Coordinates of C-alpha atoms in Angstrom, one line a residue:
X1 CA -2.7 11.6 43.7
X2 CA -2.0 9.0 41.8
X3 CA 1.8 8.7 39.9
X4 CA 1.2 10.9 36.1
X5 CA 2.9 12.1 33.4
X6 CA 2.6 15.9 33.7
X7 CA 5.0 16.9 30.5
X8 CA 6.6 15.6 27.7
X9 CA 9.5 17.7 25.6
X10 CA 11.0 16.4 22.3
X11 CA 14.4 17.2 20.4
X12 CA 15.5 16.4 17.4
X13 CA 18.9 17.1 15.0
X14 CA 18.9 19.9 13.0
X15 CA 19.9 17.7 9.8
X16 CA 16.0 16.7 8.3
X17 CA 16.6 13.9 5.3
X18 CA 13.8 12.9 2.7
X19 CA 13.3 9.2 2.1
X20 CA 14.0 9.6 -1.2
X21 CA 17.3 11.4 -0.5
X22 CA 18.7 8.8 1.6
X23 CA 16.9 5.8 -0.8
X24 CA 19.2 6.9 -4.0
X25 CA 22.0 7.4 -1.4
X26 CA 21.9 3.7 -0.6
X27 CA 20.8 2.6 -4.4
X28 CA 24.0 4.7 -5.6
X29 CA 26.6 2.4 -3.2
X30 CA 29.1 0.7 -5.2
X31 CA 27.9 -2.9 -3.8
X32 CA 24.5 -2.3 -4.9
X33 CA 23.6 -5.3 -7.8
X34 CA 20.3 -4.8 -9.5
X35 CA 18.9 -7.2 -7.1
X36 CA 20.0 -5.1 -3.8
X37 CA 18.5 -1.6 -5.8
X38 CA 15.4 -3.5 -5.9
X39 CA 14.9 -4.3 -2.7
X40 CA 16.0 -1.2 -1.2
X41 CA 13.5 0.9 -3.8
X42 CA 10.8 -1.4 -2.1
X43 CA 11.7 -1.3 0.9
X44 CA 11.9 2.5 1.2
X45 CA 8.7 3.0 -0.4
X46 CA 6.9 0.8 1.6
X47 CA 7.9 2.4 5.2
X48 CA 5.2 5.0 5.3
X49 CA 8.3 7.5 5.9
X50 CA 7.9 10.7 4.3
X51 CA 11.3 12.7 6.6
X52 CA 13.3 11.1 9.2
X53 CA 16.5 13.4 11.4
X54 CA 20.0 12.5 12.1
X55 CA 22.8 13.8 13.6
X56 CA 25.0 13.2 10.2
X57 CA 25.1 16.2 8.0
X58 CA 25.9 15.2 5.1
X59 CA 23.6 12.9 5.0
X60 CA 21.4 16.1 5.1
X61 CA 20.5 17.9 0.9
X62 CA 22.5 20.7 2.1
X63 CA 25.9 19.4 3.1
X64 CA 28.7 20.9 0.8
X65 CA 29.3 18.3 -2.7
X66 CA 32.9 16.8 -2.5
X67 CA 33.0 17.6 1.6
X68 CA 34.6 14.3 3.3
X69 CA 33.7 13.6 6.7
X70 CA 33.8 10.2 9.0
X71 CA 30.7 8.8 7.5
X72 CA 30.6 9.9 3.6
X73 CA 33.4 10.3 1.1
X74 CA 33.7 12.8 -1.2
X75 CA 32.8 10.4 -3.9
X76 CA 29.5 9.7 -2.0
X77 CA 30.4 6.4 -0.8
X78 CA 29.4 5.6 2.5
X79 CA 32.4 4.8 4.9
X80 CA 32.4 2.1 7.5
X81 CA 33.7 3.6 10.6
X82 CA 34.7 1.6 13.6
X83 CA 32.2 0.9 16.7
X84 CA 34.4 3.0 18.7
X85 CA 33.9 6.1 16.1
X86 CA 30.6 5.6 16.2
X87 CA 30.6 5.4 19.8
X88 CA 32.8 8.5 20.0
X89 CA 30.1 10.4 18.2
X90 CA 27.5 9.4 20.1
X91 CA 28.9 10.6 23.5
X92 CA 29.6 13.7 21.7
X93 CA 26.1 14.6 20.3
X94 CA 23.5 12.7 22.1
X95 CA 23.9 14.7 25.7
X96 CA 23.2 17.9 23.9
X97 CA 19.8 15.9 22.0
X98 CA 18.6 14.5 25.8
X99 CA 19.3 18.0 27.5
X100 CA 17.1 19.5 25.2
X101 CA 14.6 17.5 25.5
X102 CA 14.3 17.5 29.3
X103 CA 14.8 21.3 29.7
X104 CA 11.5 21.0 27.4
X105 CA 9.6 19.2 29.3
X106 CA 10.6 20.6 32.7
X107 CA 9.1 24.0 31.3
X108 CA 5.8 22.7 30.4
X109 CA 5.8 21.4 33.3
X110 CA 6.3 24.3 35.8
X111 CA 9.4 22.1 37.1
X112 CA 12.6 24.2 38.1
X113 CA 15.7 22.0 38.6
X114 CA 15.9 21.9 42.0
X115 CA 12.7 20.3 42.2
X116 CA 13.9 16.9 40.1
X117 CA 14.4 14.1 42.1
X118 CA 15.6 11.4 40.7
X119 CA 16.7 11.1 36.9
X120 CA 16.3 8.0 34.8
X121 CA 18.1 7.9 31.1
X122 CA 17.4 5.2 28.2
X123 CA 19.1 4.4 25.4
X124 CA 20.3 1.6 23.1
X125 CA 22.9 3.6 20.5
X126 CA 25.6 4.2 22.6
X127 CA 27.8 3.7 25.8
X128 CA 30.1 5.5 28.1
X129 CA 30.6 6.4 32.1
X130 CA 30.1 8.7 34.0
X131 CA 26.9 8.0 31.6
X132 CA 24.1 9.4 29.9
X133 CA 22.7 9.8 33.8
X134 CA 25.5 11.8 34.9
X135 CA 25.6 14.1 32.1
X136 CA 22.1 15.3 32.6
X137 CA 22.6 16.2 36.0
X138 CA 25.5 18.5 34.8
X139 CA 24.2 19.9 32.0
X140 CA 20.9 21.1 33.6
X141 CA 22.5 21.9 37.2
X142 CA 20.0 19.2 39.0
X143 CA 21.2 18.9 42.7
X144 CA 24.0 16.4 43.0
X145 CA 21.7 14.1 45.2
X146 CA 19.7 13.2 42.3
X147 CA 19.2 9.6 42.3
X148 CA 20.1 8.1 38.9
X149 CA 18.6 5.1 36.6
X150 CA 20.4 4.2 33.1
X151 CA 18.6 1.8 31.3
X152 CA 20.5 0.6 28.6
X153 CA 20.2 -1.7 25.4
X154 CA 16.6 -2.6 25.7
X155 CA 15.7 -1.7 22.7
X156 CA 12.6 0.0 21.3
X157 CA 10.3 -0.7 24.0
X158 CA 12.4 0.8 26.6
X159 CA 10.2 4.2 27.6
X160 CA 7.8 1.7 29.0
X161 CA 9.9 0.3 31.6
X162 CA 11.1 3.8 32.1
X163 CA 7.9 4.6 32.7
X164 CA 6.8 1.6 34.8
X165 CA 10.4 2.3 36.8
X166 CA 9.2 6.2 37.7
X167 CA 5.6 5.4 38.6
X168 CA 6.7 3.1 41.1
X169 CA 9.3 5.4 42.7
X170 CA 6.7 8.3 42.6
X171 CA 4.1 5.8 44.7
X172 CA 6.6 5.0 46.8
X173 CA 7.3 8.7 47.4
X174 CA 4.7 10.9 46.7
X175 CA 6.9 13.6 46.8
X176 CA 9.3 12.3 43.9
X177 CA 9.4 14.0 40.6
X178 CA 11.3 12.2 38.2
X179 CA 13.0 13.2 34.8
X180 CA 12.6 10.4 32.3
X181 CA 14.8 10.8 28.9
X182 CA 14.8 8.9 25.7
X183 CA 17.8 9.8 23.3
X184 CA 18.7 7.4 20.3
X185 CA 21.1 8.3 17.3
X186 CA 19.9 4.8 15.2
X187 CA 21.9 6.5 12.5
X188 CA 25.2 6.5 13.5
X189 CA 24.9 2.8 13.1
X190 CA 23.7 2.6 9.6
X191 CA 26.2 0.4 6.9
X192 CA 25.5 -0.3 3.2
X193 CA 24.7 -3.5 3.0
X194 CA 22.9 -6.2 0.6
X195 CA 21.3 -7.9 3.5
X196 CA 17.7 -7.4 3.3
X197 CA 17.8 -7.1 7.2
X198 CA 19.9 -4.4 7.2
X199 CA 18.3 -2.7 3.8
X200 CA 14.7 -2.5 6.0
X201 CA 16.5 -0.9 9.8
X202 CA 18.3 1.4 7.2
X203 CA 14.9 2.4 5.7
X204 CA 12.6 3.3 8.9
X205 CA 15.1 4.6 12.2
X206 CA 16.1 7.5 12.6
X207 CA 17.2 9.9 15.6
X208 CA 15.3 11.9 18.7
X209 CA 15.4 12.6 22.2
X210 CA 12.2 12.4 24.3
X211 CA 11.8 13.5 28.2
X212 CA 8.9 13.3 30.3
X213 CA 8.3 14.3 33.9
X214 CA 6.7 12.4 36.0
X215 CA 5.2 13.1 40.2
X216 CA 1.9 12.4 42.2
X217 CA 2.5 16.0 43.5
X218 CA -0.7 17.8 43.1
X219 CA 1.2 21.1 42.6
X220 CA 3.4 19.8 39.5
X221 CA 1.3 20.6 35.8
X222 CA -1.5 21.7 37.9
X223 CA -3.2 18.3 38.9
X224 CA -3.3 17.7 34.7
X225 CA -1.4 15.2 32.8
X226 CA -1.9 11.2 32.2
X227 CA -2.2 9.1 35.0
X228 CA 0.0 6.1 34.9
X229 CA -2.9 3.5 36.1
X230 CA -1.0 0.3 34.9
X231 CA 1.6 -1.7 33.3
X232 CA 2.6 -5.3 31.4
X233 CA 5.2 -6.9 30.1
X234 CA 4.9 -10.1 28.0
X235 CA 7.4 -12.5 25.7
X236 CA 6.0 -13.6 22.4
X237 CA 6.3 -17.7 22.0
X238 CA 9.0 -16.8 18.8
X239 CA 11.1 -14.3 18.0
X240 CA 13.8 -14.5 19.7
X241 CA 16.5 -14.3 16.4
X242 CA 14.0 -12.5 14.4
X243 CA 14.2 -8.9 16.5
X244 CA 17.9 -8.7 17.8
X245 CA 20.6 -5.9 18.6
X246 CA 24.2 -6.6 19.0
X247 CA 27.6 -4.7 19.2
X248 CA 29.9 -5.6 16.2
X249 CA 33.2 -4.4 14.6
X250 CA 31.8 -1.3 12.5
X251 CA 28.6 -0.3 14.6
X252 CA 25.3 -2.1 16.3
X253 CA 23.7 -4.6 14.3
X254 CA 20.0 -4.9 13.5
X255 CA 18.4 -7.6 12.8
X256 CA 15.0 -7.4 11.6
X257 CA 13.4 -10.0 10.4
X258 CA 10.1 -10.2 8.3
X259 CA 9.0 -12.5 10.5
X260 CA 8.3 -9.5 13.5
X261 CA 5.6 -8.3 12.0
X262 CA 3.9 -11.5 11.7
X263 CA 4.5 -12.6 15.1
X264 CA 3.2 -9.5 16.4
X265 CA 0.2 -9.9 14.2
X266 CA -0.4 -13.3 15.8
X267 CA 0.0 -12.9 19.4
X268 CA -0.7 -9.2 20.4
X269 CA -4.8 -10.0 20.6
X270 CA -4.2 -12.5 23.1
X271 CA -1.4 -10.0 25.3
X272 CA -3.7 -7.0 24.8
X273 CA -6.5 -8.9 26.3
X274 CA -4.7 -10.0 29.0
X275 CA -3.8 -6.8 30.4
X276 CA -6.4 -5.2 29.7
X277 CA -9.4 -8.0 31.1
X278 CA -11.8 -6.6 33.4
X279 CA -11.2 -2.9 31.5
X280 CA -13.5 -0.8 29.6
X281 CA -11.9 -0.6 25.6
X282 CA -9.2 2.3 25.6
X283 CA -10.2 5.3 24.1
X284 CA -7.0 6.1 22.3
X285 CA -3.6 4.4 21.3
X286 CA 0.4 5.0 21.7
X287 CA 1.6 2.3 19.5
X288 CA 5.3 2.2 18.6
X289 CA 5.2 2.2 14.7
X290 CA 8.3 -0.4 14.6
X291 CA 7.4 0.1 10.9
X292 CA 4.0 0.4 8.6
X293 CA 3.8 -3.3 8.8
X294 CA 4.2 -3.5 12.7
X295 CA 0.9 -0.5 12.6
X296 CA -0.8 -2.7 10.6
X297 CA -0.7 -5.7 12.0
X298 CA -1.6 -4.4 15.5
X299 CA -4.5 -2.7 13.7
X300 CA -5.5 -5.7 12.3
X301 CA -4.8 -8.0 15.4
X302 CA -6.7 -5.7 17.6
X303 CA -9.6 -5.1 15.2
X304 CA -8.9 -1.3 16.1
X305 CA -10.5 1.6 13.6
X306 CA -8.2 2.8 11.4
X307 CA -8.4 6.1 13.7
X308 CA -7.0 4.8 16.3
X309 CA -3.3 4.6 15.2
X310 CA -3.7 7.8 13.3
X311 CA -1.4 9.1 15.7
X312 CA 1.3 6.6 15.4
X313 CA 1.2 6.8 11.7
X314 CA 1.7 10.6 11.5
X315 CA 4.7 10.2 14.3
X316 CA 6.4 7.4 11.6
X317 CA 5.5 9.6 9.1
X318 CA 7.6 12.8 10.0
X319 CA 10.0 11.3 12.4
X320 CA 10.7 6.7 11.9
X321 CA 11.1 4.8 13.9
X322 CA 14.0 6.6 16.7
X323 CA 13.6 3.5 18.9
X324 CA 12.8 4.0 22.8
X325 CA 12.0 7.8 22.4
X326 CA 9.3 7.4 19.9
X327 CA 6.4 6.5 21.8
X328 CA 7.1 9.4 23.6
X329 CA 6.5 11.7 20.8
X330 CA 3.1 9.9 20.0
X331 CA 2.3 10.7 24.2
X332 CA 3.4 14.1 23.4
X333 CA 0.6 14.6 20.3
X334 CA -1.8 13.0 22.4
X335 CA -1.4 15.4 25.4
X336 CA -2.0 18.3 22.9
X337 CA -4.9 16.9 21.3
X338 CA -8.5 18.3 22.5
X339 CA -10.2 14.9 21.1
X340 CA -8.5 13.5 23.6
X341 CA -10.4 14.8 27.3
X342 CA -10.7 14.0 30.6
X343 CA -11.1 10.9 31.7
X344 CA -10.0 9.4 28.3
X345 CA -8.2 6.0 28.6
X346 CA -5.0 5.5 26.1
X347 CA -3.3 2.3 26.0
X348 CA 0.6 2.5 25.3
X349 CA 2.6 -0.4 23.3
X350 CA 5.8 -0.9 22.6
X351 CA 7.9 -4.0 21.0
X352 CA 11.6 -4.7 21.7
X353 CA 14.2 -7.7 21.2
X354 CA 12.9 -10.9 21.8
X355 CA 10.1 -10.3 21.3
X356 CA 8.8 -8.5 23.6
X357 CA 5.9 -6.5 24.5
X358 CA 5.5 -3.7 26.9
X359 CA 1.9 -1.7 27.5
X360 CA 1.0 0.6 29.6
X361 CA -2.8 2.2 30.7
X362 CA -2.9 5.8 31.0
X363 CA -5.7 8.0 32.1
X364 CA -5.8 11.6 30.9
X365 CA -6.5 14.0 33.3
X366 CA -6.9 17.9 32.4
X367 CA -5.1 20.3 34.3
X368 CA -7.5 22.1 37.2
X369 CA -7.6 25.4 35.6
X370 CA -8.9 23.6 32.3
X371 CA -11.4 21.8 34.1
X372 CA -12.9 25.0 36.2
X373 CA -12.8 26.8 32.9
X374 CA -14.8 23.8 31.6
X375 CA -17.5 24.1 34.3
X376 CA -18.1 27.5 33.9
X377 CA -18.8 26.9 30.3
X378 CA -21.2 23.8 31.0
X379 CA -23.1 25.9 33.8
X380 CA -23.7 29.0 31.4
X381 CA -25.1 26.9 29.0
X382 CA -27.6 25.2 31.4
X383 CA -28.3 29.0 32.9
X384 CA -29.1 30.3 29.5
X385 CA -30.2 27.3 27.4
X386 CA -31.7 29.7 24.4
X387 CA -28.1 31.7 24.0
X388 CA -25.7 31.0 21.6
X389 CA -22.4 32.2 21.4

């Protein structure tokens, strides 16, 4: 059988934010001109965001007035802490965030711990050793032979390579069933700032953990899932300095230029129809909504029905943009969605640093019992033709 996703579980922080409560939070900041208030207004509202999560409380409507913690004063300034605060909080709260995650996927999928294989983590908010890797093996008691992956700082794109990196483990071993998990606190890395760069990454990310599990063993999900059928990865012409991540003095710095969504806009026809030539059109689409602007130039470059990224949109809506775990979240809505049946083809994209761009070509495939229960229904009709239900 070929290499599938059978499950995928999602996690986020308890703390839920509106846009508007973290716009006026950044419109309030002391180095905020008339100019800066402008473009943060515009930039807010323009995202598409309606609620985002993070794993800083007080950033949250119900977190105590006058409380003072490492990232807001009790005069509601925003506080720079220091990389290695940041840091510090991300080794403290993201395990917890990935664990979840995977134990939810392992129980949609049928998959006790003893059956995981091999474990491969992503993330590009954080750093320590024994990693990210480690710590899920402890945390959900998976056998200490566990072979481990970490891929780290690649950006948005990463659960694509993840993805890519499990499928070919699971052809090589059919027996393989491997624990993919996303986890990304963007948040702990936001700074007030007048930059316009840094006003738009403060506007759309946000944080989440995603898992998937992923075998060609028939008895894993039932035979159902999405067949990983292909993969692509592909470097835009430009864009190098316009989509960059780096480590500086008082967290990871974004740059995001407005040139990304253009570039995308220009060059995805021509890397979509590369990896897909010779293929019938895909019947549905994971697109990682970088922002509303990166949906709608893919829309637009594509010539796709404003349908197809339906999904996308709704994920950017409720969650932004949490970086390598949110195209698993749009996978997850997908894999719950009856429109979306056997046989359907979905075509996965993702953009990272660079710029690149990863895709993928899944297949769903509906789990046995669904498909005998499906027969059954189809043969009853055709046995009584003049009885409605």
């Amino acid at each position: 059988m070929a290499p599938r996703i059978v499950s995928v579980g999602t996690a986020v922080p308890a703390t839920r934010v509106t846009q508007e409560r973290v716009r006026e939070l950044f419109t309030a900041q002391p180095g905020a001109d008339r100019l800066a208030q402008r473009r943060i207004r515009a930039a807010f509202d323009a995202a598409a965001i309606e609620t985002r999560h993070t794993v800083i409380a007080e950033l949250g409507d119900g977190f105590p007035i006058g409380s003072t913690s490492g990232f807001l004063g009790q005069d509601g300034v925003l506080r720079m802490p220091t990389t290695g605060t940041r840091n510090d909080a991300y080794v403290r709260l993201a395990p917890p965030l990935s664990a979840e995650a995977a134990r939810a996927a392992m129980t949609d999928a049928a998959a006790e711990a003893s059956a995981i294989t091999h474990v491969i983590t992503v993330s590009c908010t954080g750093f320590f050793a024994p990693g990210p890797d480690y710590r899920l093996v402890r945390d959900l008691g998976l056998p200490a032979t566990v072979e481990r992956y970490h891929l780290g700082f690649i950006g948005c794109a990463a659960a694509l390579p993840a993805l890519r990196l499990a499928a070919r483990i699971c052809a090589a071993q059919p027996e393989a069933v491997v624990l993919v998990v996303c986890a990304e606190l963007c948040s702990l890395h936001l700074t007030t700032s007048t930059d316009p760069q840094q006003i738009v990454a403060a506007s759309v990310f946000a944080d989440g953990a995603a898992a998937a599990v992923v075998t060609a063993d028939p008895g894993i999900g039932g035979g159902g899932g999405l067949e990983l059928d292909a993969f692509a990865t592909a470097l835009t012409s430009e864009g190098e300095d316009d989509m960059v991540w780096r480590i500086g003095d008082h967290g990871f710095e974004m740059v995001l230029s407005a040139e990304v969504p253009r570039i995308i806009g220009r060059e995805i026809r021509g890397a979509v129809d590369r990896f897909l030539e010779g293929s019938p059109p895909p019947d549905a689409w994971a697109v990682h909504p970088g922002g509303r602007s990166v949906l709608d130039r893919v829309e637009s470059g594509l010539e796709l029905d404003p349908a197809s990224l339906a999904t996308s949109r709704a994920v950017l809506r409720d969650y932004g943009n949490m970086s390598s775990a949110t195209v698993l979240f749009i996978l997850r809505e997908l894999l719950h969605d009856e429109a979306v049946g056997e046989g359907a083809r979905i075509a996965g994209l993702a953009f990272g640093p660079g710029l690149t761009v990863e895709s993928a070509l899944m297949t769903r495939r509906m789990p046995r019992t669904a498909v005998v229960a499906l027969d059954v229904e189809e043969l009853a009709a055709v046995a009584a033709p003049g009885v409605s239900a």
